[in-house]
Coordinates of C-alpha atoms in Angstrom, one line a residue:
M1 CA -38.2 10.5 -9.2
T2 CA -36.9 12.4 -12.1
I3 CA -35.5 11.2 -15.1
F4 CA -33.6 13.8 -17.5
Y5 CA -33.2 12.6 -21.2
V6 CA -30.9 14.8 -23.4
S7 CA -30.9 14.2 -27.1
P8 CA -27.8 15.2 -29.5
K9 CA -28.8 18.7 -30.9
P10 CA -28.2 18.7 -34.7
S11 CA -26.4 21.7 -36.4
K12 CA -28.6 24.3 -37.7
D13 CA -28.4 23.3 -41.5
A14 CA -28.7 19.5 -40.6
K15 CA -31.7 17.1 -41.4
P16 CA -32.5 15.1 -38.5
S17 CA -31.1 11.5 -39.1
K18 CA -33.3 8.5 -38.2
R19 CA -31.5 7.9 -35.3
H20 CA -32.5 11.5 -33.7
K21 CA -35.6 11.1 -34.8
Y22 CA -35.7 7.9 -32.5
S23 CA -34.5 9.7 -29.8
L24 CA -37.1 12.4 -30.0
I25 CA -39.4 9.5 -29.7
K26 CA -37.9 7.9 -27.0
S27 CA -37.4 11.1 -24.8
A28 CA -41.3 11.7 -25.8
L29 CA -42.4 8.4 -24.4
L30 CA -40.0 8.5 -21.3
M31 CA -41.9 12.0 -20.7
A32 CA -45.3 10.9 -20.9
L33 CA -44.7 7.7 -18.4
L34 CA -42.6 9.8 -16.0
P35 CA -46.1 10.2 -13.7
L36 CA -46.7 6.5 -14.0
I37 CA -43.0 5.8 -12.8
S38 CA -42.9 8.2 -10.5
I39 CA -46.3 7.2 -8.7
N40 CA -45.0 3.3 -8.8
A41 CA -41.5 4.1 -7.0
S42 CA -43.0 6.1 -4.7
V43 CA -45.4 3.2 -3.6
A44 CA -42.9 0.3 -4.2
A45 CA -39.8 1.8 -2.5
P46 CA -40.1 1.1 1.3
A47 CA -38.9 3.6 3.7
L48 CA -35.1 3.0 5.2
M49 CA -33.9 3.5 8.8
Q50 CA -31.6 6.0 9.2
G51 CA -28.1 4.4 9.0
E52 CA -26.7 2.1 6.9
H53 CA -29.1 -0.8 6.3
S54 CA -32.8 -1.3 6.6
S55 CA -34.2 -2.9 9.4
N56 CA -34.3 -6.3 7.7
D57 CA -30.7 -6.7 7.4
V58 CA -29.4 -9.7 5.6
D59 CA -28.7 -12.6 8.2
V60 CA -25.0 -13.5 7.2
S61 CA -25.2 -16.8 9.1
A62 CA -28.1 -18.0 7.5
P63 CA -28.2 -20.5 4.4
I64 CA -28.5 -19.3 1.3
K65 CA -32.0 -20.5 -0.1
A66 CA -31.4 -20.2 -3.6
L67 CA -28.5 -23.0 -3.5
A68 CA -31.4 -25.6 -2.6
N69 CA -32.7 -24.4 -6.1
L70 CA -29.9 -24.7 -8.7
S71 CA -30.4 -27.9 -10.4
S72 CA -26.7 -28.4 -11.1
L73 CA -26.1 -28.9 -7.6
A74 CA -29.1 -31.0 -6.8
G75 CA -28.1 -34.7 -6.1
D76 CA -24.8 -34.4 -8.0
T77 CA -22.7 -37.2 -6.8
T78 CA -20.3 -37.5 -9.7
T79 CA -18.5 -33.7 -10.0
P80 CA -15.2 -34.3 -8.0
A81 CA -14.6 -31.3 -5.1
V82 CA -12.7 -28.4 -6.7
A83 CA -8.9 -28.7 -5.9
M84 CA -6.3 -26.3 -5.8
T85 CA -2.7 -27.5 -7.2
L86 CA -0.2 -25.7 -5.8
P87 CA 2.6 -24.1 -8.5
N88 CA 5.5 -26.2 -8.8
F89 CA 8.5 -23.5 -8.9
Q90 CA 11.6 -24.9 -10.4
H91 CA 14.9 -23.8 -9.1
F92 CA 18.3 -23.3 -10.6
T93 CA 21.5 -20.9 -10.7
T94 CA 23.1 -19.0 -14.1
K95 CA 26.5 -19.8 -14.9
N96 CA 27.7 -16.4 -12.5
G97 CA 25.8 -17.4 -9.5
V98 CA 22.4 -15.6 -9.8
P99 CA 19.6 -17.6 -8.1
V100 CA 16.6 -18.2 -10.3
I101 CA 12.7 -19.1 -9.9
F102 CA 10.9 -20.1 -12.9
F103 CA 7.1 -21.3 -13.3
S104 CA 5.7 -22.5 -16.5
T105 CA 2.4 -22.0 -17.4
N106 CA 0.9 -22.4 -21.1
Q107 CA -2.3 -20.4 -20.3
L108 CA -1.2 -17.7 -22.3
P109 CA 1.9 -17.0 -24.9
I110 CA 3.5 -14.5 -22.7
V111 CA 6.7 -14.2 -20.3
D112 CA 7.0 -12.1 -17.2
V113 CA 10.8 -11.8 -16.4
D114 CA 12.3 -9.5 -13.4
M115 CA 15.3 -8.9 -11.9
R116 CA 16.0 -7.7 -8.1
F117 CA 18.6 -6.2 -6.4
K118 CA 18.9 -5.9 -2.9
A119 CA 19.4 -1.8 -3.7
G120 CA 16.4 -0.1 -2.6
S121 CA 16.1 3.7 -1.3
A122 CA 17.7 2.3 2.1
Y123 CA 21.1 2.0 0.4
D124 CA 20.9 6.1 -1.0
G125 CA 23.0 6.9 1.7
S126 CA 25.9 4.4 1.0
I127 CA 27.1 6.3 -2.4
R128 CA 27.9 9.7 -0.5
P129 CA 27.7 9.2 3.4
G130 CA 27.4 12.4 5.7
V131 CA 25.2 15.0 6.4
D132 CA 26.3 17.4 4.0
G133 CA 26.0 14.8 0.7
K134 CA 22.8 12.8 1.3
V135 CA 21.2 11.9 -2.0
N136 CA 18.3 10.3 -0.8
G137 CA 16.2 9.6 -4.0
L138 CA 18.9 7.9 -5.6
A139 CA 17.7 4.7 -6.1
S140 CA 14.6 6.2 -7.6
I141 CA 16.6 8.1 -10.0
V142 CA 18.6 5.1 -11.2
A143 CA 15.7 3.0 -11.9
T144 CA 13.9 6.0 -14.1
M145 CA 17.5 6.3 -16.0
L146 CA 17.6 2.6 -16.9
L147 CA 15.1 3.1 -19.2
K148 CA 16.4 6.3 -20.8
G149 CA 18.6 4.9 -23.1
T150 CA 22.0 2.6 -23.3
D151 CA 25.3 2.9 -24.9
T152 CA 24.3 2.4 -28.2
L153 CA 20.7 3.7 -28.0
S154 CA 19.3 7.5 -27.2
E155 CA 16.6 8.1 -25.3
D156 CA 14.1 8.2 -28.2
E157 CA 15.6 4.9 -29.7
Y158 CA 15.3 3.3 -27.0
A159 CA 11.8 4.1 -26.7
E160 CA 10.7 3.6 -30.2
V161 CA 12.4 -0.2 -30.1
S162 CA 10.4 -1.1 -27.3
E163 CA 7.1 0.1 -28.8
Q164 CA 8.0 -1.8 -32.1
L165 CA 8.5 -4.9 -29.9
G166 CA 5.2 -4.4 -28.2
L167 CA 6.8 -5.4 -24.8
S168 CA 6.1 -4.1 -21.2
L169 CA 9.2 -3.1 -19.8
G170 CA 9.6 -0.9 -16.5
T171 CA 11.1 -0.7 -12.9
D172 CA 10.5 0.3 -9.6
V173 CA 12.0 0.7 -6.2
T174 CA 11.4 -0.4 -2.5
N175 CA 13.0 0.7 0.5
D176 CA 14.9 -3.1 0.0
Q177 CA 14.8 -3.6 -3.8
L178 CA 15.1 -2.2 -7.2
I179 CA 13.3 -4.0 -9.7
V180 CA 13.4 -4.1 -13.3
S181 CA 10.6 -6.3 -15.1
L182 CA 9.5 -7.1 -18.7
R183 CA 6.4 -8.6 -20.3
S184 CA 6.6 -10.0 -23.7
L185 CA 5.6 -12.3 -26.1
S186 CA 7.1 -16.1 -25.7
D187 CA 8.0 -16.4 -29.1
E188 CA 11.5 -16.3 -30.1
N189 CA 11.1 -13.4 -32.6
N190 CA 9.7 -10.9 -30.2
L191 CA 11.4 -12.4 -26.5
K192 CA 15.0 -12.7 -27.8
P193 CA 15.3 -9.1 -28.7
A194 CA 12.8 -7.9 -25.7
L195 CA 15.6 -9.6 -23.1
K196 CA 18.5 -8.4 -25.2
L197 CA 17.0 -4.4 -24.7
M198 CA 16.4 -5.6 -21.1
Q199 CA 19.9 -6.5 -20.6
A200 CA 21.4 -3.5 -22.2
A201 CA 19.5 -1.1 -19.9
I202 CA 20.5 -3.0 -16.8
V203 CA 24.3 -3.8 -18.1
K204 CA 25.1 -0.7 -19.9
P205 CA 22.8 1.9 -19.3
R206 CA 23.5 5.9 -20.8
F207 CA 23.0 8.3 -18.0
D208 CA 22.7 10.9 -20.0
K209 CA 23.3 14.3 -18.4
A210 CA 20.8 16.3 -20.0
V211 CA 18.0 13.6 -19.5
L212 CA 19.2 13.2 -15.7
E213 CA 18.6 17.1 -15.4
R214 CA 15.0 16.4 -16.8
T215 CA 14.4 13.3 -14.9
K216 CA 15.4 15.4 -11.3
A217 CA 13.0 18.2 -12.5
Q218 CA 10.3 16.1 -13.1
Q219 CA 11.0 14.2 -9.8
L220 CA 10.8 17.4 -8.0
T221 CA 8.0 18.5 -9.5
G222 CA 6.4 15.2 -8.3
L223 CA 7.7 15.9 -5.1
N224 CA 6.0 19.2 -4.6
Y225 CA 2.7 17.7 -5.8
M226 CA 3.0 14.9 -3.2
Q227 CA 3.4 17.7 -0.6
Q228 CA 0.1 18.7 -1.3
N229 CA -1.3 15.1 -0.4
P230 CA -2.5 14.7 3.3
D231 CA -1.5 11.0 2.9
Y232 CA 2.1 11.9 1.8
I233 CA 2.6 14.1 4.4
S234 CA 1.4 11.6 7.2
S235 CA 3.5 8.8 5.4
T236 CA 6.6 10.9 5.7
V237 CA 6.5 12.2 9.5
F238 CA 5.2 8.6 10.6
T239 CA 8.4 6.9 8.7
H240 CA 11.1 9.7 10.3
E241 CA 9.3 9.1 13.9
L242 CA 9.2 5.7 13.7
Y243 CA 12.9 5.1 11.9
G244 CA 14.7 8.0 13.0
D245 CA 18.1 8.0 11.5
H246 CA 17.2 4.5 10.4
P247 CA 17.6 4.2 6.3
Y248 CA 14.2 3.5 6.0
A249 CA 13.3 7.0 7.5
Q250 CA 13.9 8.3 4.3
G251 CA 11.1 8.1 1.0
T252 CA 11.8 6.3 -1.5
Y253 CA 11.5 9.5 -3.7
G254 CA 14.3 11.5 -1.5
N255 CA 13.3 15.0 -0.9
L256 CA 13.3 18.6 -2.1
A257 CA 16.8 19.3 -0.7
S258 CA 18.7 16.0 -1.6
V259 CA 17.0 15.3 -5.3
P260 CA 19.4 18.8 -6.7
N261 CA 22.4 16.7 -5.2
I262 CA 22.5 13.8 -7.4
T263 CA 25.0 13.5 -10.1
Q264 CA 25.8 11.3 -13.2
D265 CA 28.7 9.8 -10.9
D266 CA 26.4 8.8 -7.9
L267 CA 24.2 6.9 -10.5
Q268 CA 27.3 5.1 -12.1
R269 CA 28.7 4.4 -8.8
F270 CA 25.3 3.3 -7.1
H271 CA 24.8 1.2 -10.6
D272 CA 28.6 -0.4 -10.4
R273 CA 28.1 -1.0 -6.3
Y274 CA 24.7 -2.8 -6.8
L275 CA 23.4 -4.0 -9.9
V276 CA 25.6 -7.0 -10.1
A277 CA 25.3 -10.7 -10.1
K278 CA 26.0 -11.2 -6.4
N279 CA 23.5 -8.7 -5.8
A280 CA 21.0 -10.0 -8.4
T281 CA 17.9 -12.3 -8.5
I282 CA 15.6 -13.4 -11.7
N283 CA 12.4 -15.0 -11.7
I284 CA 10.4 -16.1 -14.9
T285 CA 6.6 -16.9 -15.1
G286 CA 5.4 -18.0 -18.7
D287 CA 4.9 -20.3 -21.7
L288 CA 8.5 -21.6 -21.7
S289 CA 10.4 -24.7 -20.8
L290 CA 12.7 -25.2 -18.3
A291 CA 15.5 -25.1 -21.3
A292 CA 14.4 -21.7 -22.7
A293 CA 14.1 -20.3 -19.1
K294 CA 17.7 -21.2 -18.8
E295 CA 18.3 -19.4 -21.8
V296 CA 16.6 -16.3 -20.9
A297 CA 18.2 -15.9 -17.2
E298 CA 21.7 -16.6 -19.1
T299 CA 21.0 -13.8 -21.6
L300 CA 20.1 -11.5 -18.5
S301 CA 23.1 -12.2 -16.1
A302 CA 26.2 -13.1 -18.6
H303 CA 27.2 -9.8 -18.7
L304 CA 26.8 -8.5 -15.3
A305 CA 29.7 -7.6 -12.9
M306 CA 30.2 -10.3 -10.2
G307 CA 30.6 -7.5 -7.7
K308 CA 29.5 -8.3 -4.1
P309 CA 26.3 -8.9 -1.8
A310 CA 24.7 -5.8 -0.2
A311 CA 25.7 -4.9 3.4
P312 CA 22.8 -6.3 5.7
L313 CA 20.9 -3.1 7.0
P314 CA 20.9 -2.5 10.6
A315 CA 17.9 -3.4 12.8
P316 CA 16.1 -0.3 13.6
V317 CA 15.4 0.7 17.3
A318 CA 11.5 1.4 18.3
P319 CA 10.9 4.9 19.5
K320 CA 10.7 4.7 23.8
T321 CA 7.3 6.1 23.9
G322 CA 4.2 6.7 21.6
K323 CA 3.6 10.2 20.5
H324 CA 1.0 12.3 18.4
I325 CA 2.0 14.8 15.8
H326 CA -0.2 17.2 14.4
I327 CA 0.6 19.0 10.9
D328 CA -2.0 22.0 10.1
Y329 CA -3.4 21.4 6.5
D330 CA -6.3 23.4 5.4
S331 CA -8.9 20.9 4.9
S332 CA -12.3 19.9 6.5
Q333 CA -10.8 16.6 6.7
T334 CA -8.1 15.2 8.7
A335 CA -5.9 12.1 7.3
I336 CA -4.8 10.2 10.2
L337 CA -2.1 7.4 10.3
M338 CA -0.9 5.5 13.3
G339 CA 1.2 2.3 14.3
Q340 CA 4.1 1.2 15.4
L341 CA 7.8 -0.7 14.7
G342 CA 6.4 -4.0 13.0
V343 CA 8.7 -7.3 12.1
A344 CA 11.0 -8.5 9.5
V345 CA 10.6 -11.0 7.1
N346 CA 12.0 -14.2 8.4
P347 CA 12.4 -17.7 7.1
D348 CA 12.4 -19.7 9.9
P349 CA 9.1 -21.7 10.0
V350 CA 8.3 -21.1 13.6
V351 CA 8.2 -17.3 13.1
T352 CA 6.4 -17.9 9.9
Q353 CA 3.6 -19.7 11.6
Q354 CA 3.5 -16.6 14.1
H355 CA 3.2 -14.4 11.3
S356 CA 0.3 -16.3 10.0
A357 CA -1.2 -16.0 13.1
F358 CA -0.8 -12.4 13.5
N359 CA -2.4 -11.6 10.0
I360 CA -5.6 -13.9 11.2
G361 CA -6.1 -11.9 14.1
N362 CA -5.0 -8.2 12.6
D363 CA -7.9 -9.2 9.8
V364 CA -10.7 -9.5 12.4
L365 CA -9.2 -6.5 14.0
A366 CA -7.8 -4.4 11.1
G367 CA -9.0 -5.9 7.9
G368 CA -10.3 -3.6 5.3
G369 CA -13.6 -5.6 5.2
F370 CA -16.9 -4.6 6.7
H371 CA -16.3 -7.9 9.0
S372 CA -13.5 -5.8 10.8
R373 CA -13.8 -4.5 14.4
L374 CA -12.4 -1.2 13.3
T375 CA -14.8 -0.8 10.6
D376 CA -17.9 -2.0 12.5
K377 CA -17.1 0.6 15.5
V378 CA -15.2 3.7 13.6
R379 CA -17.1 3.2 10.1
K380 CA -20.6 1.5 11.4
A381 CA -21.7 2.3 14.7
L382 CA -20.0 6.2 15.1
G383 CA -20.2 7.1 11.6
Y384 CA -16.7 8.7 11.7
T385 CA -15.3 7.2 8.2
Y386 CA -15.7 5.6 5.1
S387 CA -12.6 3.3 5.1
I388 CA -10.2 2.2 7.9
G389 CA -7.8 -0.8 8.0
G390 CA -4.3 -1.6 8.6
G391 CA -1.7 -4.4 8.6
M392 CA 1.7 -5.5 8.8
S393 CA 4.5 -4.8 6.0
P394 CA 7.3 -6.9 6.9
M395 CA 10.8 -6.1 5.1
Q396 CA 14.6 -7.2 5.3
V397 CA 14.4 -5.5 8.9
A398 CA 11.7 -4.7 10.8
G399 CA 9.1 -3.0 8.8
P400 CA 5.8 -0.7 10.2
Y401 CA 2.5 -1.9 11.6
T402 CA 0.3 1.1 10.3
I403 CA -3.4 1.8 10.4
N404 CA -5.1 4.7 8.3
F405 CA -8.0 6.3 7.8
S406 CA -9.9 10.1 7.3
T407 CA -12.5 11.4 9.2
R408 CA -14.1 15.0 9.7
T409 CA -11.7 17.3 11.4
D410 CA -14.2 18.0 14.4
K411 CA -14.2 14.0 14.6
A412 CA -10.8 13.2 14.6
D413 CA -10.1 13.4 18.3
A414 CA -13.2 10.9 19.2
A415 CA -12.0 8.9 15.8
I416 CA -8.6 8.3 17.4
A417 CA -9.4 7.3 20.8
A418 CA -12.5 5.1 19.4
T419 CA -9.6 3.2 17.1
L420 CA -7.6 2.8 20.2
D421 CA -10.1 1.8 22.5
T422 CA -10.9 -0.9 19.8
I423 CA -7.4 -1.9 19.5
D424 CA -7.2 -2.1 23.4
T425 CA -10.5 -3.8 23.9
T426 CA -9.3 -6.7 21.3
L427 CA -5.9 -7.1 22.9
A428 CA -7.4 -7.7 26.3
Q429 CA -10.2 -10.0 25.4
G430 CA -8.9 -11.3 22.2
I431 CA -10.9 -12.4 19.2
T432 CA -14.0 -15.1 19.0
K433 CA -14.1 -18.5 17.8
D434 CA -16.7 -17.7 15.2
E435 CA -14.6 -14.8 14.0
L436 CA -11.4 -16.8 13.9
E437 CA -12.9 -19.8 11.6
L438 CA -14.7 -17.0 9.4
T439 CA -11.4 -15.3 8.8
K440 CA -9.6 -18.6 8.3
E441 CA -12.4 -20.0 6.0
N442 CA -11.5 -16.7 3.8
F443 CA -8.3 -16.8 3.9
I444 CA -7.9 -20.2 2.6
N445 CA -10.6 -19.6 0.0
S446 CA -9.0 -16.5 -1.4
Y447 CA -5.6 -17.7 -1.5
P448 CA -5.8 -19.5 -5.2
M449 CA -6.2 -15.6 -6.5
R450 CA -2.8 -15.1 -5.5
F451 CA -2.0 -17.4 -8.8
A452 CA -4.6 -16.1 -10.8
S453 CA -2.3 -14.3 -13.5
N454 CA 1.3 -14.7 -14.3
A455 CA 2.1 -11.2 -13.0
S456 CA 0.8 -12.4 -9.3
I457 CA 2.7 -15.6 -9.4
N458 CA 6.2 -13.5 -10.5
A459 CA 5.9 -11.0 -7.7
T460 CA 5.1 -14.0 -5.2
I461 CA 8.3 -16.3 -6.4
G462 CA 10.4 -12.7 -6.6
V463 CA 9.4 -11.9 -2.9
L464 CA 10.8 -15.8 -2.0
N465 CA 13.5 -15.1 -4.2
V466 CA 15.1 -11.9 -3.1
Y467 CA 14.4 -12.6 0.6
G468 CA 16.1 -16.0 0.6
L469 CA 12.5 -18.0 1.7
P470 CA 11.8 -21.0 1.0
D471 CA 8.9 -23.0 -1.3
S472 CA 6.9 -23.5 1.9
R473 CA 6.1 -20.1 2.5
V474 CA 3.8 -20.6 -0.1
T475 CA 3.1 -24.1 -0.1
D476 CA 2.4 -24.7 3.3
Y477 CA 0.3 -21.3 3.8
I478 CA -3.3 -23.5 3.8
K479 CA -1.6 -25.6 6.4
R480 CA -0.5 -23.0 8.7
V481 CA -4.0 -21.3 8.6
E482 CA -5.5 -24.1 9.4
Q483 CA -3.1 -24.7 12.4
A484 CA -3.6 -21.4 14.2
D485 CA -5.9 -21.8 16.9
L486 CA -7.6 -19.2 19.0
D487 CA -4.9 -19.2 21.8
S488 CA -2.2 -18.5 19.0
V489 CA -4.0 -16.0 17.5
N490 CA -4.9 -14.2 20.8
K491 CA -1.4 -14.6 22.3
V492 CA 0.6 -13.1 19.3
L493 CA -1.7 -10.1 18.8
K494 CA -1.0 -9.1 22.7
Q495 CA 2.7 -9.9 22.1
T496 CA 2.9 -7.7 18.8
L497 CA 0.8 -4.6 19.5
N498 CA 0.5 -2.3 21.8
S499 CA -1.4 1.3 21.2
E500 CA 0.8 3.0 24.0
D501 CA 3.9 2.8 21.5
F502 CA 1.8 4.1 18.5
I503 CA 3.1 7.0 16.4
I504 CA -0.1 8.9 15.9
V505 CA 0.2 11.7 13.0
S506 CA -2.7 13.8 12.0
V507 CA -2.6 16.1 8.7
G508 CA -5.6 18.7 9.0
G509 CA -7.5 21.5 10.9
L510 CA -7.5 21.5 14.4
S511 CA -10.8 20.9 16.5
D512 CA -11.7 23.5 19.3
S513 CA -11.3 20.5 21.6
K514 CA -7.7 19.8 21.1
P515 CA -5.5 20.5 23.9
D516 CA -2.3 22.8 23.9
S517 CA 0.1 19.9 24.8
N518 CA 3.0 22.3 24.6
S519 CA 1.7 24.6 27.2
T520 CA 1.3 22.3 30.2
S521 CA 3.8 19.6 31.4
D522 CA 1.0 17.0 32.3
S523 CA -0.5 14.2 30.2
T524 CA -3.9 14.7 31.5
P525 CA -6.8 12.7 29.4
K526 CA -9.1 14.7 28.1
S527 CA -12.4 15.8 29.8
S528 CA -15.5 14.5 29.0
D529 CA -16.5 18.2 28.2
S530 CA -14.4 17.9 25.1
I531 CA -15.4 14.5 24.0
Q532 CA -19.2 14.3 24.4
P533 CA -20.4 17.3 22.2
Q534 CA -18.4 15.2 19.1
L535 CA -20.4 12.1 19.8
A536 CA -23.6 14.3 20.0
N537 CA -23.9 14.8 16.2
T538 CA -22.8 11.4 14.8
A539 CA -25.2 8.8 13.4
S540 CA -24.6 6.4 16.3
S541 CA -25.6 8.9 19.3
K542 CA -28.8 8.0 19.2
A543 CA -30.5 7.4 22.9
S544 CA -29.0 4.0 23.6
S545 CA -27.3 2.3 26.6
S546 CA -24.3 1.2 24.1
D547 CA -23.9 4.5 22.8
A548 CA -23.1 5.5 26.7
S549 CA -20.6 2.9 27.2
I550 CA -19.2 4.5 23.9
S551 CA -18.6 7.7 25.6
N552 CA -17.5 6.5 28.5
S553 CA -14.4 4.1 26.5
L554 CA -13.7 7.5 24.6
V555 CA -13.1 9.6 27.8
N556 CA -10.7 7.6 29.2
K557 CA -8.8 7.2 26.0
G558 CA -7.3 10.8 26.1
V559 CA -6.1 12.2 23.1
K560 CA -3.6 15.1 23.1
I561 CA -1.0 16.7 20.7
D562 CA 2.7 16.3 21.6
E563 CA 3.7 18.4 18.8
R564 CA 2.4 20.8 16.3
Y565 CA 3.6 22.1 13.1
R566 CA 2.3 24.1 10.3
T567 CA 3.8 22.4 7.5
L568 CA 6.0 19.2 6.2
Q569 CA 8.9 21.4 5.7
D570 CA 8.7 23.2 9.5
Y571 CA 8.5 19.4 10.7
L572 CA 11.4 18.6 9.0
Q573 CA 13.4 21.5 10.4
G574 CA 12.1 21.0 13.5
N575 CA 10.3 24.0 13.8
T576 CA 7.2 23.0 16.2
Y577 CA 4.9 25.7 17.9
T578 CA 2.2 25.7 20.7
I579 CA -1.5 25.3 19.8
A580 CA -2.4 28.2 21.7
N581 CA -0.4 30.7 19.8
T582 CA -1.5 32.6 16.7
A583 CA 0.1 33.2 13.2
A584 CA 1.2 36.6 14.3
N585 CA 2.8 35.7 17.3
T586 CA 4.0 32.0 16.9
T587 CA 7.9 31.9 17.7
P588 CA 9.6 28.2 16.7
V589 CA 10.2 26.6 20.3
N590 CA 12.8 23.7 18.6
Q591 CA 15.3 24.5 15.9
T592 CA 16.5 21.1 15.8
T593 CA 16.7 19.2 12.1
N594 CA 15.3 15.8 12.1
E595 CA 16.3 15.2 8.3

């Protein structure tokens, strides 16, 4: 054991202070005790086994012995069991028809308010439809520009007033929604001017031309930066492949070609079409009475144009078959994103119960914790990744189901194969009764944390409001979890997931074992020669019978690349090239445009 202690060095002419003298004494004592510390540490520390844990791993099924020694629990029959009190949401509608959900809580003297419009990035193309007039990223630019001044306040003046009020005012954009949110102190002297500022941003934004040009330049800088991120690259390719021509295929920030096209007129048309009363919802959580909450809602909505609701989005069409796409990236790590078309938000109670059952099963399969099967196999047993997980993202129409992780480039094939094998095994055999009960207990016990803050409560009611979901979505959650049985969980898992439909995107280098899928017309699985050497170097490749079965299963999960691209831009332009070719003699084989 080695200890380094560095004391601050005084200036040349300075006299040592008492604090500095103490530091010197402390350093000298530590150095004197170092041999004893080193000897004791070497004697006391037991040697650990290779791998993640020692030979005496904790038995998680054993009772916690220390609980029996807690005097506060011993023989206490008077303390009532802890009970969860579900929030009581209050609903009302403003004079111009905007639906409002309000939750009153006086734990803190603050108020969280948001207005949500069905005006996410999926609606970008509706402003200037047509191949030559795409303005992807428009909703994102509009959201940013809302807080850059009003008809009476310049950008600097708006920022100064916001700072003086000590409020938090922000915007966000998803595929489905544009959100304007406010957090303020609840007393009238702070809340009323804060609401007027929020109202002005929504109703009468300035959309200054010079500020717009700077905002676009900043967005382009961000896009250029993000294109250096393997996770962004894999996500962009994945959504393009999964959604094709559907509006969800375009990212919320747009792209390098579309952002420069956005004009003041585009911003104004988007604002006038979608930021209207018929397309809005309001959500309020905080230290207010119902009467005060109604006043807040009226203040925000009174001057909104009536307009009309946004048109429903078309249902996406799932790809006909799965595919593996590789994007070259100079890195020793490969980022992997895989998944398929999932489900939409649905208020039907039967469908909601099925979604709850699926979430339980998926938590066993791909939850982020150490209890999940993917973590147990791909991380703990095989040592291919530090973190792996995934889940469903329901949206207005079918959202994606995704699993993502990163691994060493030379382990990418085997890691993908192990992931697919674990999924297929789980779908074929189902989860166990013990896994079901443990996950249900975890879901129930952790559920109160969703209401631990005003912000989390307001986000919850915001989702209910914008998608038109009943309160039972929240209030009956525990009941739905309790009702989920082993048969229903395994059934919905098998009905929902199919690894053969997975879009797989890998971003990184290429291991020598990757096949040239473009050089042959058959899809013969990888040979054992290409898999076995990779397994031989992992922590799990010690001689054991279980390792042999793992290796055999991976061999049968052939991992081939269907398309390969040098860069993200090459992918967007449809310029693939064969894996066998080198950079010097490579020629594009496909000139179609996917953007």
